PDB file of C-alpha atoms in Angstrom:
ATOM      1  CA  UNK A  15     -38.880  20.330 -31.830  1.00 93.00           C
ATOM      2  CA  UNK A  16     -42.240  21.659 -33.150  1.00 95.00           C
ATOM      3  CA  UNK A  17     -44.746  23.576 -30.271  1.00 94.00           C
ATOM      4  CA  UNK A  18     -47.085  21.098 -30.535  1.00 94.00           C
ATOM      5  CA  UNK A  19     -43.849  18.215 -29.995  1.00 95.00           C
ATOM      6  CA  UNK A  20     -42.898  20.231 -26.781  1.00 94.00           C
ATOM      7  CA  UNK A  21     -46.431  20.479 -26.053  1.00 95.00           C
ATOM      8  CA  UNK A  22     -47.388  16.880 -25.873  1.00 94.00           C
ATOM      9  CA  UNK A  23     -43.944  16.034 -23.947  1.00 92.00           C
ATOM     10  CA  UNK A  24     -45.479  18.050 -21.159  1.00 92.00           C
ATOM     11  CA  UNK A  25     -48.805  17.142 -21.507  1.00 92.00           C
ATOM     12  CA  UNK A  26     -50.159  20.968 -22.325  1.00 94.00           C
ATOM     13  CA  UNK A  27     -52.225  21.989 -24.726  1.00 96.00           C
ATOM     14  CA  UNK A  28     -49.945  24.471 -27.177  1.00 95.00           C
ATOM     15  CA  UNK A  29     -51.609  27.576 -26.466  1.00 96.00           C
ATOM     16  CA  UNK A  30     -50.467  26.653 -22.976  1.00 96.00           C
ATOM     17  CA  UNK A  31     -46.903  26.820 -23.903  1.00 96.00           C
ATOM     18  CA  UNK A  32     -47.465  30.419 -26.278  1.00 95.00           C
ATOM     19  CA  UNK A  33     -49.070  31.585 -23.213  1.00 96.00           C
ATOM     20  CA  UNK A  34     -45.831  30.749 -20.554  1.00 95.00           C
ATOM     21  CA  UNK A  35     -43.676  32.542 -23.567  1.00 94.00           C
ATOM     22  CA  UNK A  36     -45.704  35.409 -23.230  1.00 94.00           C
ATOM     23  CA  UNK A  37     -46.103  35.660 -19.293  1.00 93.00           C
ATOM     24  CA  UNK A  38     -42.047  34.797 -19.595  1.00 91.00           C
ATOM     25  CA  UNK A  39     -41.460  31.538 -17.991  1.00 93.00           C
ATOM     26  CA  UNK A  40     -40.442  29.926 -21.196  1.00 94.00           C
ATOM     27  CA  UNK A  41     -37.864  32.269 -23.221  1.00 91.00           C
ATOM     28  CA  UNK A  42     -38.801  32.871 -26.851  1.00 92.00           C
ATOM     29  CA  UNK A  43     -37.162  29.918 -29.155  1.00 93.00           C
ATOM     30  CA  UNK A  44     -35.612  30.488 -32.299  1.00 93.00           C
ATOM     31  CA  UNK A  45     -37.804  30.172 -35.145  1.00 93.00           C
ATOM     32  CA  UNK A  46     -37.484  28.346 -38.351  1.00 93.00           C
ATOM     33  CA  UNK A  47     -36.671  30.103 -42.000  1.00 94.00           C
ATOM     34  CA  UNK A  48     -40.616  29.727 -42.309  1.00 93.00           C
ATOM     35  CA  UNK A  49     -41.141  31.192 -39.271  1.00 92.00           C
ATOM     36  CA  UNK A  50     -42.125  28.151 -36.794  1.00 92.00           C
ATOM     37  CA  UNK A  51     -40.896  27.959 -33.152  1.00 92.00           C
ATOM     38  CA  UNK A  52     -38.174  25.700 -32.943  1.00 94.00           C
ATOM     39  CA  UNK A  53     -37.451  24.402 -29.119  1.00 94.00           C
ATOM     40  CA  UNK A  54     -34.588  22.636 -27.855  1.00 93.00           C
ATOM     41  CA  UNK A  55     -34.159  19.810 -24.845  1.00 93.00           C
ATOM     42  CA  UNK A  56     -33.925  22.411 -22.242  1.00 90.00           C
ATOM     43  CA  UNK A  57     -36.776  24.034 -23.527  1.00 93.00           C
ATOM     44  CA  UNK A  58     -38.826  20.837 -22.798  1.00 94.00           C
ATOM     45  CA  UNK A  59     -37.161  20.196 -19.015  1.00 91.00           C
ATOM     46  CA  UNK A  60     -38.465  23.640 -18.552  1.00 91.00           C
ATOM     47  CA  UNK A  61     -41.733  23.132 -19.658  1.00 94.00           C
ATOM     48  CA  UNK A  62     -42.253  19.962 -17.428  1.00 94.00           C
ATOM     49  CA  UNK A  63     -40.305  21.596 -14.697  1.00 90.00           C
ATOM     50  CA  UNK A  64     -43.426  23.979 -14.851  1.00 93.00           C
ATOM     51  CA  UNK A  65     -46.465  21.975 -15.460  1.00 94.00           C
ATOM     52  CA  UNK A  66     -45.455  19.763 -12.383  1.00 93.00           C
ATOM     53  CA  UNK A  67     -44.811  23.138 -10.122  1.00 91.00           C
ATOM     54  CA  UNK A  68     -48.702  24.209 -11.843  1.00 93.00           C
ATOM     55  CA  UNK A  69     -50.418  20.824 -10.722  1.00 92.00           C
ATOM     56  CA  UNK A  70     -48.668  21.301  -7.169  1.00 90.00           C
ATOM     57  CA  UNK A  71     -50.408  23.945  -7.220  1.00 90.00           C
ATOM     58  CA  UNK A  72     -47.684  26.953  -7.610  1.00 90.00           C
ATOM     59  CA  UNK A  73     -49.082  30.140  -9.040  1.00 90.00           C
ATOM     60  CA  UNK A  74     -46.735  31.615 -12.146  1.00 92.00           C
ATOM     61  CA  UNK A  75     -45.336  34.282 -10.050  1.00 90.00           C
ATOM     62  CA  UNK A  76     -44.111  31.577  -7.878  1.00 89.00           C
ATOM     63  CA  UNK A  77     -42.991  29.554 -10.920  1.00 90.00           C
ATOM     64  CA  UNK A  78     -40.925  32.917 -11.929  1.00 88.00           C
ATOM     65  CA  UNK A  79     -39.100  32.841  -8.821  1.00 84.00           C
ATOM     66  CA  UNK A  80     -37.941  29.452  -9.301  1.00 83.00           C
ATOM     67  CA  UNK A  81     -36.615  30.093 -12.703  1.00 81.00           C
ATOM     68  CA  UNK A  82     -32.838  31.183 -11.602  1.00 76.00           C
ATOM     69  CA  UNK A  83     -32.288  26.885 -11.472  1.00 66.00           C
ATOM     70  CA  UNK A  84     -31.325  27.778 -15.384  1.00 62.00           C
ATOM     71  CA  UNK A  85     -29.129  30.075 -14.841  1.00 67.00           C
ATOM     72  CA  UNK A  86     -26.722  27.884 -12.384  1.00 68.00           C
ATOM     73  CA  UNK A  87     -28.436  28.974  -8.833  1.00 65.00           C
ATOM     74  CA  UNK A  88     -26.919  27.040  -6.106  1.00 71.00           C
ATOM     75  CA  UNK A  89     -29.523  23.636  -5.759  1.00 76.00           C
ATOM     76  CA  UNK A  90     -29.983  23.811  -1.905  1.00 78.00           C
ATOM     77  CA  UNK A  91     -31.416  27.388  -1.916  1.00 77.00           C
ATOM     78  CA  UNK A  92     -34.108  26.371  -5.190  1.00 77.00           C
ATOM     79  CA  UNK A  93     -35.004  23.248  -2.950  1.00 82.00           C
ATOM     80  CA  UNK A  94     -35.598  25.301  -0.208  1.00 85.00           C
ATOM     81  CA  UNK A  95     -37.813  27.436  -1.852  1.00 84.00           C
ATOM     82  CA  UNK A  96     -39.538  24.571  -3.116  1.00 86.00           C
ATOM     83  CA  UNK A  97     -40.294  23.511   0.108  1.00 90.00           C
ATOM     84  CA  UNK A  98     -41.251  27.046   1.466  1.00 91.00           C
ATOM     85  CA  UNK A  99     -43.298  27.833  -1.563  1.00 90.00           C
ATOM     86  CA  UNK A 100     -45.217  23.644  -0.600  1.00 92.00           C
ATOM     87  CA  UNK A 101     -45.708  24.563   2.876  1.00 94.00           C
ATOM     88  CA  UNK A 102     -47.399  27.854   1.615  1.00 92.00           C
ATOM     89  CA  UNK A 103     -50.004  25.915  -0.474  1.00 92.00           C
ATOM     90  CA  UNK A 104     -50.531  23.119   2.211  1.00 94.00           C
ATOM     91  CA  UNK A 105     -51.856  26.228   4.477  1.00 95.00           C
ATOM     92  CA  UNK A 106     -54.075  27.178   2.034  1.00 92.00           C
ATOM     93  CA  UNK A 107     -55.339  24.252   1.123  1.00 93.00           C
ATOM     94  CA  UNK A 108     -55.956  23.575   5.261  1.00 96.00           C
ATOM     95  CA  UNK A 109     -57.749  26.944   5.383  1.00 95.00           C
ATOM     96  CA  UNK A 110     -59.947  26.231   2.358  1.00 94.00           C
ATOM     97  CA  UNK A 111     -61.099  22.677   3.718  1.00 96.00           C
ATOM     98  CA  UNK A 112     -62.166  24.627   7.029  1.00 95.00           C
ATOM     99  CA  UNK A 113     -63.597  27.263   5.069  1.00 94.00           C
ATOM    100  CA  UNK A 114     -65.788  24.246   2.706  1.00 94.00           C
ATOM    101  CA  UNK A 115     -66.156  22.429   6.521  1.00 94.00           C
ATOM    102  CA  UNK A 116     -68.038  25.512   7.652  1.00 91.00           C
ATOM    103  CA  UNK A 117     -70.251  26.009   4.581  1.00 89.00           C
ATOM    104  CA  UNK A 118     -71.179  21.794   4.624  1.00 91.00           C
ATOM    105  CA  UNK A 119     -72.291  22.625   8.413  1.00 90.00           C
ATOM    106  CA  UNK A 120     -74.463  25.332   7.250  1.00 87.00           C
ATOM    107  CA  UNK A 121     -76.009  23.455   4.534  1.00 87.00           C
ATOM    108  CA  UNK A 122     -76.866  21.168   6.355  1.00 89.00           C
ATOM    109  CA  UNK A 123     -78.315  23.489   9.135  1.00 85.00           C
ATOM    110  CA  UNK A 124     -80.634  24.945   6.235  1.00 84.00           C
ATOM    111  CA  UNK A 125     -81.607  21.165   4.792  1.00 87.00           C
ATOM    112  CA  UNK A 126     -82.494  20.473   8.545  1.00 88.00           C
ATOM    113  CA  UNK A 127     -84.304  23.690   8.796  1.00 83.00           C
ATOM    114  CA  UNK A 128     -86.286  23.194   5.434  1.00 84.00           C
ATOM    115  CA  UNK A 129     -87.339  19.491   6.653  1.00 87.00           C
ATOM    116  CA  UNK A 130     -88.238  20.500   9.784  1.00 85.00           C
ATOM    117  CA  UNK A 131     -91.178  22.440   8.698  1.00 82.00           C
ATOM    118  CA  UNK A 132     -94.071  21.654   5.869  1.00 84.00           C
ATOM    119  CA  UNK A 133     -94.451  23.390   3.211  1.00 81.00           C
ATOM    120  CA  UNK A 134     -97.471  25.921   2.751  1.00 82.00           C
ATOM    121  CA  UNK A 135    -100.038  25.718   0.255  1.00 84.00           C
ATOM    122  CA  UNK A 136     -98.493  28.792  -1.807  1.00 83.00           C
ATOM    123  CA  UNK A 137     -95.112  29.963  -1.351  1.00 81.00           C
ATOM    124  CA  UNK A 138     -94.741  33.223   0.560  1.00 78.00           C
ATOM    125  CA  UNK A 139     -93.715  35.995  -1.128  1.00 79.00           C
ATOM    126  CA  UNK A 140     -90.024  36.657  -0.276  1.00 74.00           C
ATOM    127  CA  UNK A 141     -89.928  32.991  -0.918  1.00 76.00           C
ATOM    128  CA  UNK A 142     -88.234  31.984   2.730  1.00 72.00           C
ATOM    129  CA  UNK A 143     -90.844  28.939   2.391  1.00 75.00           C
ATOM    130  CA  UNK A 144     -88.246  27.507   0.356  1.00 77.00           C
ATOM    131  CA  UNK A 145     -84.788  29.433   0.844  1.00 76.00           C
ATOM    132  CA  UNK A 146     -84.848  30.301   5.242  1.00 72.00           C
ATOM    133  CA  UNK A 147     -83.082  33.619   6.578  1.00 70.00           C
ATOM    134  CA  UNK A 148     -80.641  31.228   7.776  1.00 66.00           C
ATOM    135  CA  UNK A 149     -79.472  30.655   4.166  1.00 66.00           C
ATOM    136  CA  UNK A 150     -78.734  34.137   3.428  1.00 63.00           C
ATOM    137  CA  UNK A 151     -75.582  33.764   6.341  1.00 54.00           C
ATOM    138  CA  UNK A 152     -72.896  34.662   4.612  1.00 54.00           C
ATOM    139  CA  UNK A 153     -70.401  32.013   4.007  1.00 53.00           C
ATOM    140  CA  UNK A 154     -66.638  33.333   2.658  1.00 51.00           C
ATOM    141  CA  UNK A 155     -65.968  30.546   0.535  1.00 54.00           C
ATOM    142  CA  UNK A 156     -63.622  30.887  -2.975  1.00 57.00           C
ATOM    143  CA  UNK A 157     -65.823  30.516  -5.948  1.00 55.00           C
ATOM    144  CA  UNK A 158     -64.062  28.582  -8.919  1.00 56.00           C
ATOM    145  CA  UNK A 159     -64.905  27.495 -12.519  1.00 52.00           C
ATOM    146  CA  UNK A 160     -66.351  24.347 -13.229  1.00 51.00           C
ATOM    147  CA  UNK A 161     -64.639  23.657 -16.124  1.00 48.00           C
ATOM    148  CA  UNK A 162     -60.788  23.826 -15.656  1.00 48.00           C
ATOM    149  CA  UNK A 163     -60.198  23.291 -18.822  1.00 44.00           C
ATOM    150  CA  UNK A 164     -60.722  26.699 -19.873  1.00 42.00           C
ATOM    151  CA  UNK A 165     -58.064  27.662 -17.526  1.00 47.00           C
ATOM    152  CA  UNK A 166     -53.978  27.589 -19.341  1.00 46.00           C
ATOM    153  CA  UNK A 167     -52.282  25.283 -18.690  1.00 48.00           C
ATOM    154  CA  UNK A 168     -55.612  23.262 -18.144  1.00 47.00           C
ATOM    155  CA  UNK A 169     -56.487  19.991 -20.075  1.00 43.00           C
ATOM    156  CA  UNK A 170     -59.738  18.494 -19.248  1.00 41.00           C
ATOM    157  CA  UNK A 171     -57.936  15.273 -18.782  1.00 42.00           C
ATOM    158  CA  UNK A 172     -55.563  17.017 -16.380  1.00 39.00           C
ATOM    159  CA  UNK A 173     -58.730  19.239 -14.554  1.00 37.00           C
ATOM    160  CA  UNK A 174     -59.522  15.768 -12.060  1.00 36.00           C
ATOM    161  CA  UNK A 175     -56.583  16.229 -10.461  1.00 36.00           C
ATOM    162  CA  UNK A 176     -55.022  19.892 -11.303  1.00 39.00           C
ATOM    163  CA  UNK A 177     -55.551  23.126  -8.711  1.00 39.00           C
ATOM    164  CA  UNK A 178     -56.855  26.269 -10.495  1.00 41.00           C
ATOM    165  CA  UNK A 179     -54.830  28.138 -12.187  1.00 42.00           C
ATOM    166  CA  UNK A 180     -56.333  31.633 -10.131  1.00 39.00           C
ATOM    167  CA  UNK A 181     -58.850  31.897  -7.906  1.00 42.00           C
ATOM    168  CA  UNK A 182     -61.541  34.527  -7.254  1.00 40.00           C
ATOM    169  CA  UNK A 183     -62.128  35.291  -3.851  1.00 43.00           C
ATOM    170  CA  UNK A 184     -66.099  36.107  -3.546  1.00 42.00           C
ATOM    171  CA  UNK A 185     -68.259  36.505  -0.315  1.00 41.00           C
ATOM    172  CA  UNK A 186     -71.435  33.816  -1.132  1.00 40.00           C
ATOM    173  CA  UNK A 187     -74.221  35.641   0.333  1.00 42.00           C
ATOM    174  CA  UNK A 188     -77.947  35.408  -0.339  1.00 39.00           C
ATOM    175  CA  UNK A 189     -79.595  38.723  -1.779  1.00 41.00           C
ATOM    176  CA  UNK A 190     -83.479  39.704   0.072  1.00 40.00           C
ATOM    177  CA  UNK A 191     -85.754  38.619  -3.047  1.00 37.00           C
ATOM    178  CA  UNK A 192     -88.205  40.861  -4.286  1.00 41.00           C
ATOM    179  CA  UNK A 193     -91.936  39.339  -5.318  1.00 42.00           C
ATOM    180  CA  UNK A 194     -92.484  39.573  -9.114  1.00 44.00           C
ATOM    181  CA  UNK A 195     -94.670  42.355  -9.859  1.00 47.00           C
ATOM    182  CA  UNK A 196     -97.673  41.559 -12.746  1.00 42.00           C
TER     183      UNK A 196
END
């Protein structure tokens, strides 16, 4: 079957698939006399073997290490694995929604703190009229991009419910503003 057959039977976009070739957790296929990839059935129980592990969530290292199921390893210690590699991403999903819990709270703590007060005639100039010291707390929080479609193995159809492919870990602080000079 063509890429963009295998493609479609997984739900992927094709570059998706020439990009798990590349990283290696699809082996190359044989190509046709004119030179296009030619996959076979296992090729596409692969594939969706892997976009289900990606929409739980599993990085592509992790995926790697659950590759030996091809080459005969015994079922128990894959499903194991499985379940090891689950209760993994179930802890960081329960430290993320503490870590989003605690950034809400301060939100809210600066909404409350901007209501509280009235605004001046003319904004001061480090701008804390508008933006308190009490939003410049830094909050450790895991900045993502909004569209996951520009992530592999990302479809916008599939971003609702899909994980990112990778985070970036960032600290979200609040930099001292300096007045506009002029």
């Amino acid at each position: 079957m063509r890429i963009s057959e295998l493609a479609a039977s997984a739900g992927l976009p094709a570059t998706t698939v020439r990009y798990y070739e590349r990283v290696g957790l699809l082996p190359p296929p044989v190509r046709t006399a004119s030179g296009y990839r030619d996959y076979d059935q296992d090729a596409a129980a692969r594939l969706l073997f892997i976009a289900r592990a990606r929409r739980m969530g599993l990085t592509c290292e992790q995926i790697t290490s659950l590759l030996p199921i091809w080459a005969g390893t015994n079922c128990g210690a894959a499903h194991q694995r499985v379940v090891d590699l689950i209760e993994e991403k179930q802890e960081e999903v329960a430290d993320r929604i503490a870590e989003l819990e605690q950034f809400a709270d301060q939100l809210e703590g600066v909404r409350r703190a901007l209501e509280a007060e009235s605004p001046p005639p003319a904004c001061r100039a480090d701008l804390t009229c508008c933006v308190p010291e009490s939003a410049g707390v830094p909050v450790a929080i895991e900045l993502r991009p909004r569209n996951q479609a520009s992530i592999p193995g990302r479809s916008a159809a599939s971003s609702v419910s899909a994980p990112p492919a990778r985070r970036v870990s960032q600290k979200v602080h609040t930099p001292p503003l300096k007045p506009a000079i002029g």
